[in-house]
Structures are given as C-alpha cells and as structure tokens.
Short mmCIF file of C-alpha atoms in Angstrom, two decimals:
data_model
loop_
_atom_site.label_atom_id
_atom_site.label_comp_id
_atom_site.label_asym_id
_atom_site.label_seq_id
_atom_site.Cartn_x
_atom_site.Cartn_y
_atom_site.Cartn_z
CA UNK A 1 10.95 56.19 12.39
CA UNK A 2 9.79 53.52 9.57
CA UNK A 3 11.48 50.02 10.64
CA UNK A 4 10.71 46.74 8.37
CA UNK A 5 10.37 43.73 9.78
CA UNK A 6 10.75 40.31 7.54
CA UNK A 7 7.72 38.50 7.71
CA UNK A 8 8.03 34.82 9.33
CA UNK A 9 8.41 32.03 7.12
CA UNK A 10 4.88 30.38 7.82
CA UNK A 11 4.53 26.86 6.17
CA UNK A 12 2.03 24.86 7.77
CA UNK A 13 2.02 20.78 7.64
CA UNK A 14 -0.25 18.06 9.16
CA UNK A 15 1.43 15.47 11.38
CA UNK A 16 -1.03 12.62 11.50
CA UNK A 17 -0.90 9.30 13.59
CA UNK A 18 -3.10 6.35 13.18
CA UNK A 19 -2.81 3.20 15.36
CA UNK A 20 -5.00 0.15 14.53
CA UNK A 21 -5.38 -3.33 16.51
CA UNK A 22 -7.48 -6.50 15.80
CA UNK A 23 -8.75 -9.62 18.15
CA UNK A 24 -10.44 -12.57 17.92
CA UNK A 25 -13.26 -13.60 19.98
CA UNK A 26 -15.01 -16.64 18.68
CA UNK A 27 -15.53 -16.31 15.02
CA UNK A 28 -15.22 -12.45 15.14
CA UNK A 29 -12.20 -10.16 13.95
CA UNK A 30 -13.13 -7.11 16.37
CA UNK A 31 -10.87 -3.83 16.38
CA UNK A 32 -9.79 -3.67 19.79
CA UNK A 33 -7.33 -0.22 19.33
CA UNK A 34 -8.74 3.01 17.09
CA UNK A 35 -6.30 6.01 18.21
CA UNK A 36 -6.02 8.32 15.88
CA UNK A 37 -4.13 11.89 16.57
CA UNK A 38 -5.02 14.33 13.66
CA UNK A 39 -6.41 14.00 10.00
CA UNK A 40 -5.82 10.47 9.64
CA UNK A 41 -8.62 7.59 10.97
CA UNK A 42 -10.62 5.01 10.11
CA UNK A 43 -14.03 4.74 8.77
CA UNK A 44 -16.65 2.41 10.39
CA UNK A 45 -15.66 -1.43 10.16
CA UNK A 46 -17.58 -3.76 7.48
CA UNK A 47 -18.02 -7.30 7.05
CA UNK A 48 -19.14 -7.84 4.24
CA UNK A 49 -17.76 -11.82 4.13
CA UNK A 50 -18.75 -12.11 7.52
CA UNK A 51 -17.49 -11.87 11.05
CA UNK A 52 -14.32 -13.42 10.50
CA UNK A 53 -12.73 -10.81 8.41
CA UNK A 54 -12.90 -7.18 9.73
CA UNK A 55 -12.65 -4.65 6.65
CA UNK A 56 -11.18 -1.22 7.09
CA UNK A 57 -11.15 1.87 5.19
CA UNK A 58 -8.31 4.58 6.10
CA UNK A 59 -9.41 8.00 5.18
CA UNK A 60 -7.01 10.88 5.37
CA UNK A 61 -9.49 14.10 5.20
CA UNK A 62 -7.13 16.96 3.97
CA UNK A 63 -7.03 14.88 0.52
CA UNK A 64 -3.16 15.00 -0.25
CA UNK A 65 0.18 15.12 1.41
CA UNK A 66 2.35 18.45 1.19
CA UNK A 67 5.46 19.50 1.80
CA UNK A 68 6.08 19.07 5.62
CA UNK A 69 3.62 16.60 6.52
CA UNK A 70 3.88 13.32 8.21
CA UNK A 71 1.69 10.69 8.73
CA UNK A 72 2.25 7.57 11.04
CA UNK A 73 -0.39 4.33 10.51
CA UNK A 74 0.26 1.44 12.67
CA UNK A 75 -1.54 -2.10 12.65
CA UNK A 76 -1.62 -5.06 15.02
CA UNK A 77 -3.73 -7.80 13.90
CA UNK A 78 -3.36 -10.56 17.02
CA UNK A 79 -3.30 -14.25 16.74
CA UNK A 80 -6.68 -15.67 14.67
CA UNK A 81 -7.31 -12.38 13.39
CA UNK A 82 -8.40 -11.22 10.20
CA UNK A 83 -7.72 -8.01 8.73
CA UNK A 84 -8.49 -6.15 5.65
CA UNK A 85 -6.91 -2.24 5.36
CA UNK A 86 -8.18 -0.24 1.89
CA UNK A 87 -8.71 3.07 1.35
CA UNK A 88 -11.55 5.63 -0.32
CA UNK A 89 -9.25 6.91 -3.39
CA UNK A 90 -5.66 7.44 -4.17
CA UNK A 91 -3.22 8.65 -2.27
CA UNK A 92 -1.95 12.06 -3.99
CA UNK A 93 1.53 13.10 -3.09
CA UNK A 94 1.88 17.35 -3.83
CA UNK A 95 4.81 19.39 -5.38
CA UNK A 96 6.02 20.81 -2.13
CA UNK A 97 9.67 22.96 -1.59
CA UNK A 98 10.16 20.35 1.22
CA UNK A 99 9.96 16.48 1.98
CA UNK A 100 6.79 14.65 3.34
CA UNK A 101 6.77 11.57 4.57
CA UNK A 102 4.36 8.46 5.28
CA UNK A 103 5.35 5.31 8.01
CA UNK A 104 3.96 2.22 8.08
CA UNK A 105 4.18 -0.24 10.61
CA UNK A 106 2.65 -3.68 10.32
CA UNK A 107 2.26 -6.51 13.09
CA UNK A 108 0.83 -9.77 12.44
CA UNK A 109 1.19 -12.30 15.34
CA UNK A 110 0.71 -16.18 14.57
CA UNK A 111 -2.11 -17.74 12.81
CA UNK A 112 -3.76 -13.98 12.05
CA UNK A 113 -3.86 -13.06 8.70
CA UNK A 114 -3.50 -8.87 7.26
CA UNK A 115 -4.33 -7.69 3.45
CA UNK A 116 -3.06 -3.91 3.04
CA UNK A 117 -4.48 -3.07 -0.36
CA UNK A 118 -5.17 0.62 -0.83
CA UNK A 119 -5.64 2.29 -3.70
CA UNK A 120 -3.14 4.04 -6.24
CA UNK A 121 -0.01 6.31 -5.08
CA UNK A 122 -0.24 9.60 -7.63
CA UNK A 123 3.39 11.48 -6.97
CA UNK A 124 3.11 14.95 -8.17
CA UNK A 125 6.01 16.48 -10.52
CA UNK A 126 8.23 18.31 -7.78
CA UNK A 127 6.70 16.25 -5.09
CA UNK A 128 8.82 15.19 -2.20
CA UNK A 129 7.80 11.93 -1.02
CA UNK A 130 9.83 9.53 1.47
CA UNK A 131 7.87 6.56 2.68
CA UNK A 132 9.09 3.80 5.26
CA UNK A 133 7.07 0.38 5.75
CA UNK A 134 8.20 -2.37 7.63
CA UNK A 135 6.12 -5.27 8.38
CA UNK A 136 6.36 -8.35 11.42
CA UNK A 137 4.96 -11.27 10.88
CA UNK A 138 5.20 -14.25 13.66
CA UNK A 139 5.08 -17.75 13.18
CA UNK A 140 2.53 -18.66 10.23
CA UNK A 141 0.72 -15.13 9.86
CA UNK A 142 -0.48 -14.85 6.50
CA UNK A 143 0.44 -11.64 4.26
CA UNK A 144 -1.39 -9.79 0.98
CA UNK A 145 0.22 -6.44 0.40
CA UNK A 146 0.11 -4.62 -2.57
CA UNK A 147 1.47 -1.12 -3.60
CA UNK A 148 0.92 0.98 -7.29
CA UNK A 149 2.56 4.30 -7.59
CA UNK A 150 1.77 6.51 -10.56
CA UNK A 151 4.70 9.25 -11.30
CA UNK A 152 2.67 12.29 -12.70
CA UNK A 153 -0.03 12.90 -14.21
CA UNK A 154 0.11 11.47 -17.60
CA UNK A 155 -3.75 12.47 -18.38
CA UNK A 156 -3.07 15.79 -18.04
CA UNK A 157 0.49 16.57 -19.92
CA UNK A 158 2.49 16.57 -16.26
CA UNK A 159 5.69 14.84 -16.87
CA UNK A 160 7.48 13.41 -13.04
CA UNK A 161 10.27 15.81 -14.14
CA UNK A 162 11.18 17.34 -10.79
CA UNK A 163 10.96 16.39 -7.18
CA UNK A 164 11.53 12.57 -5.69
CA UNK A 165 10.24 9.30 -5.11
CA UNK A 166 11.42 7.75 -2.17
CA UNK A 167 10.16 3.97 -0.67
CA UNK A 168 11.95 1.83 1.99
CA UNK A 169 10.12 -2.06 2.66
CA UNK A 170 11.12 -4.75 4.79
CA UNK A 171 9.10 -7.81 5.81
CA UNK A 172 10.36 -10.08 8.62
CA UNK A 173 8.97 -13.07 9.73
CA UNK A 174 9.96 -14.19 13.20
CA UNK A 175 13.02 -11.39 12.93
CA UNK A 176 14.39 -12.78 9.82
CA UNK A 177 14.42 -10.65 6.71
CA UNK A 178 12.24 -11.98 3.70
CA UNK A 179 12.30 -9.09 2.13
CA UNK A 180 14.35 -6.03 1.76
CA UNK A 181 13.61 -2.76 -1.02
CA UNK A 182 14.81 0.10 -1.36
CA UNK A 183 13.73 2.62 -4.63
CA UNK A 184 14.49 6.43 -5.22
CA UNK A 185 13.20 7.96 -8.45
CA UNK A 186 14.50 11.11 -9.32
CA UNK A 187 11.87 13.60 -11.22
CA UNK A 188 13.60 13.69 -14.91
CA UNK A 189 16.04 10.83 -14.15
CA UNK A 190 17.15 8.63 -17.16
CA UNK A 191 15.80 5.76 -15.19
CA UNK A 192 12.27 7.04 -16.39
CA UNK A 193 12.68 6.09 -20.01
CA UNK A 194 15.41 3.66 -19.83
CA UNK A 195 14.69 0.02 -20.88
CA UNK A 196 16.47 -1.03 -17.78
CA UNK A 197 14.37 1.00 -15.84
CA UNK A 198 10.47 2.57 -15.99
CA UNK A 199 11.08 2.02 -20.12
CA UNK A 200 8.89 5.17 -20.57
CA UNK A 201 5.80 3.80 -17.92
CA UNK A 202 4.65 6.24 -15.25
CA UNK A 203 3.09 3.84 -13.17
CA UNK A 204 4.56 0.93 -11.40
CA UNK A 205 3.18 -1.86 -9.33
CA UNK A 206 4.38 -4.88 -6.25
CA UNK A 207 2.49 -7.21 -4.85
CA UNK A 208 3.72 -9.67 -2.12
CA UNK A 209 2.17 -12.90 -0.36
CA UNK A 210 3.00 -15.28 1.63
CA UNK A 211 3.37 -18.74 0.58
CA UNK A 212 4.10 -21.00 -2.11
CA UNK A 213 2.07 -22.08 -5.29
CA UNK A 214 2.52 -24.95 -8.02
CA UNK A 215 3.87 -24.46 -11.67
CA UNK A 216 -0.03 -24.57 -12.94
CA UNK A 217 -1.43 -21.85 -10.86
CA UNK A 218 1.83 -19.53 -11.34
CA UNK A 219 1.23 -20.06 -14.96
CA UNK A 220 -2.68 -19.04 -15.16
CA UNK A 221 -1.11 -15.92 -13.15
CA UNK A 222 1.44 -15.32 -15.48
CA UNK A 223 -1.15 -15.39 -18.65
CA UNK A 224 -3.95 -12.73 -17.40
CA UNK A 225 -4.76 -10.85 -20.61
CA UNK A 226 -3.81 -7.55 -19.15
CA UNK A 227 -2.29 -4.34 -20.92
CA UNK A 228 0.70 -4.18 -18.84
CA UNK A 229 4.33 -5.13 -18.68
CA UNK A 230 4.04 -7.81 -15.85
CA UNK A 231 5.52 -11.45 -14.23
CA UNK A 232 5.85 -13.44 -11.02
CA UNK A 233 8.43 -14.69 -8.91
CA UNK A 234 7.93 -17.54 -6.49
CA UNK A 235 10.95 -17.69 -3.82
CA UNK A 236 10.96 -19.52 -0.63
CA UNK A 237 7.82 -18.35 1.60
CA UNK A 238 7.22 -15.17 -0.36
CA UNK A 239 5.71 -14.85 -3.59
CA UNK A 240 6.48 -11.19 -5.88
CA UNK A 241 4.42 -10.02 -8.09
CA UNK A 242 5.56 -6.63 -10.52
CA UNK A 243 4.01 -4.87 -13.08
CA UNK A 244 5.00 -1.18 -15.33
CA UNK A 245 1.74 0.10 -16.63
CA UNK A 246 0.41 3.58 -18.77
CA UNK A 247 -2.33 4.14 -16.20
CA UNK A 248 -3.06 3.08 -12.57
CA UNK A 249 -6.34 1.31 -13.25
CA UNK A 250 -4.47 -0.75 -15.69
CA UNK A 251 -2.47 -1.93 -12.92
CA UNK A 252 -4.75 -1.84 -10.45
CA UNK A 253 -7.08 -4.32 -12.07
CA UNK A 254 -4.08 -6.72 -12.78
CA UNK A 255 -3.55 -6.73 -8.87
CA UNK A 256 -7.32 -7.45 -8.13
CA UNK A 257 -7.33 -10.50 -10.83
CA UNK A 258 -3.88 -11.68 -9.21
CA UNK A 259 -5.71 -11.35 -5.83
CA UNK A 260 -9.04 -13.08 -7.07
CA UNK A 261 -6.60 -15.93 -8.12
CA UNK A 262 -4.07 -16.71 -5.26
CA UNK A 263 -6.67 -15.72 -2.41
CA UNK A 264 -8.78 -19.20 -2.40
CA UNK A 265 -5.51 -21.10 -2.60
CA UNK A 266 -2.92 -19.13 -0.05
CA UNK A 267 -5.63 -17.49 2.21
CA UNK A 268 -8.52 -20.34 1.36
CA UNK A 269 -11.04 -17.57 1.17
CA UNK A 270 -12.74 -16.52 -2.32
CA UNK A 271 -12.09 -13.05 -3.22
CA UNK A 272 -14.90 -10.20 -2.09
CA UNK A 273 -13.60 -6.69 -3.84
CA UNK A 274 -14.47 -4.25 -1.28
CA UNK A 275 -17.51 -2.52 -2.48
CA UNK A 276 -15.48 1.11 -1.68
CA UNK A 277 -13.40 0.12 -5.00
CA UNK A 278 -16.81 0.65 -7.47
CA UNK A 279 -16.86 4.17 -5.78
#
C-alpha cells in the first residue's frame, strides 16, 4: 500500500543576540561585556583617536536578514565612557513570505557618551522588516545616532513595490520621552511618490544629537552643498536632522559632513571617519 505523506514546512531563520558594555578606567573606554549568541558579534576594538574612545564594528556573518530571523544588539556604555558602534557594509533586509525583525537597546549612564552610526539599511521589494530601538540616557550622557534606509534597489530596476517597512524609536533621558517615531512604509504605497511623503526618493535619512547649537552653526549645517532634499530642527535638548535622497551614499555623506560639523562643538572631539567606511 502507497501512502503520501506532506512534506514539513521547513523554513529556517537565525535568531541572533548581541550584548555590548563599556567602562572607564583612567583615560581608557574598555569593553567590559562581549556576549554574543549566534551570527551576530563584534569585531576586535580600535582606537584609532586614542584610548578614550573605544570603536566597534558589528558584523552579522550570514550577510542579510530573511524572513524569520531576529536579531537582538544591546549596549551599555557606563558613566565616563566612550563609545563608537559602526558596521562593515549595509544592512540588507530580504524579500521573505514572513516578518524579520531587528531590536535595539541602548544604555548610556551619566557623563558617558555613545555614537551608533552604521552603515545604510537596503529593504528588499517584498521584504518584511520590523525594527524596535529604544535608547536610555541618564543625566548628561551625550547621544550621535544616525539611521539611512534605502527602499529597493533603484540601481538595478527593483521598485519597493511589495513587502513592508516597519521602525519604532524612542529616546528617554532620565525616563522622560525626548523622542518618540513611529514609520510603516507599505511596498507600492502612494506615500512613495507623494509630495507629502518619499516625493519619488527611495532612500531616507535621521540623525539625532544631543544638545543645543547657535543660529550660525545651524545655518553652516543647513547650507552643505549636498544633492539631497535635507534641513535641521533644533528643539529643547535634542537636535533632528532629515534628509530624502536618490542613493544612500548621497545621504550617507551628508550625515558624515553633519557629523564632522556638530562633533567638535556638542561632543568637543574633531571628527575621525572610521577607516572601515573607505572599505
């Protein structure tokens, strides 16, 4: 007797963690916490402006995030500290049947100081991607976080016509919201060409820091002779910086010239472009 028997559903996934912590001891940022559970860690920490800021470079080996996956980065930087999280490449985000997700979880104690700036976000057509971030900051810890996010793949025909974008940010400082975001981008949405929305750019751009700056410097921001659609808002503690672009490097190099500009005056540091970016 013949009897058929349906063949399982297989659909594998990587579920990732990655926690991070960062001391002081004398003049030195040291990692003090490398876990890492799966294809997620950290490569070996730099200082290349010296032993005060510890420099970081996430890797995630697989290359891109599928349907099913799920990776969870936490960071502690304790009070003095200094660091500086990048990563090798961008981030590429698959068509998958299912969701994937990323969550990030920041903690900077009082008087430490945390730049995330990784690279590019490239969101496949039909991609599923859902990613939560929420970031602590006590006392007078000092934040640079930036995020770009490319919807297809423009240089090859691929339209973001299917599939989801999905981001969730909130920054506290000492419990109290500073700020609060939520986006969702639907593949072939209106919102995509609309003036009121993308206004026919694929790639999109935030940056946020903490602190305040004068009329003069906000204007020499404001003027960088950049090819993209892009201004700054100063509100109370928590400068925002947005930008719609035709390709990531475009907005990419915007951020770094924003960052070369406000990092001697909010961070009083000069800016050092991690040599990983020239890869």
């Amino acid at each position: 007797m013949n009897s058929t028997v349906a063949p399982a559903l297989f659909t594998p996934s990587w579920h990732a963690e990655l926690e991070l912590a960062y001391a002081r001891f004398g003049d030195c940022t040291r990692p003090v916490m490398r876990r890492h559970i799966g294809p997620l860690r950290v490569q070996k920490h730099l200082y290349a402006e010296g032993p005060e800021v510890c420099q970081h470079i996430i890797v995630h080996p697989p290359g891109g995030i599928a349907g099913g996956d799920r990776l969870d980065i936490s960071a502690r930087v304790e009070p003095g500290a200094w660091a500086q999280i990048t990563s090798p490449g961008a981030a590429k985000w698959y068509r998958a049947g299912g969701p994937a997700y990323q969550k990030l979880d920041l903690q900077v104690a009082a008087g430490a100081t945390l730049e995330w700036l990784p690279q590019e976000t490239i969101v496949y057509s039909a991609a599923q991607a859902e990613l939560t971030t929420s970031i602590d900051l006590q006392g007078d810890a000092r934040l640079f976080y930036w995020d770009v996010v490319a919807l297809g793949r423009p240089a090859s025909g691929e339209r973001f016509d299917r599939g989801h974008f999905q981001a969730h940010l909130d920054i506290r400082r000492d419990g109290r919201l500073l700020w609060h975001e939520r986006q969702r981008i639907v593949g072939g949405d209106g919102l995509l060409d609309s003036p009121i929305g993308l206004d026919g750019h694929p790639v999109f751009a935030t940056l946020l820091v903490t602190g305040e700056i004068d009329a003069e410097l906000l204007e020499r921001c404001r003027s960088l002779g950049h090819e993209v659609r892009g201004d700054l808002t100063q509100l109370p503690g928590l400068l925002v910086a947005r930008c719609l672009a035709s390709e990531a490097l475009l907005a990419r190099a915007w951020l770094i010239d924003l960052w070369r500009l406000l990092r001697p005056v909010l961070l009083d540091r000069e800016a050092q472009p991690p040599r990983i970016w020239n890869t």
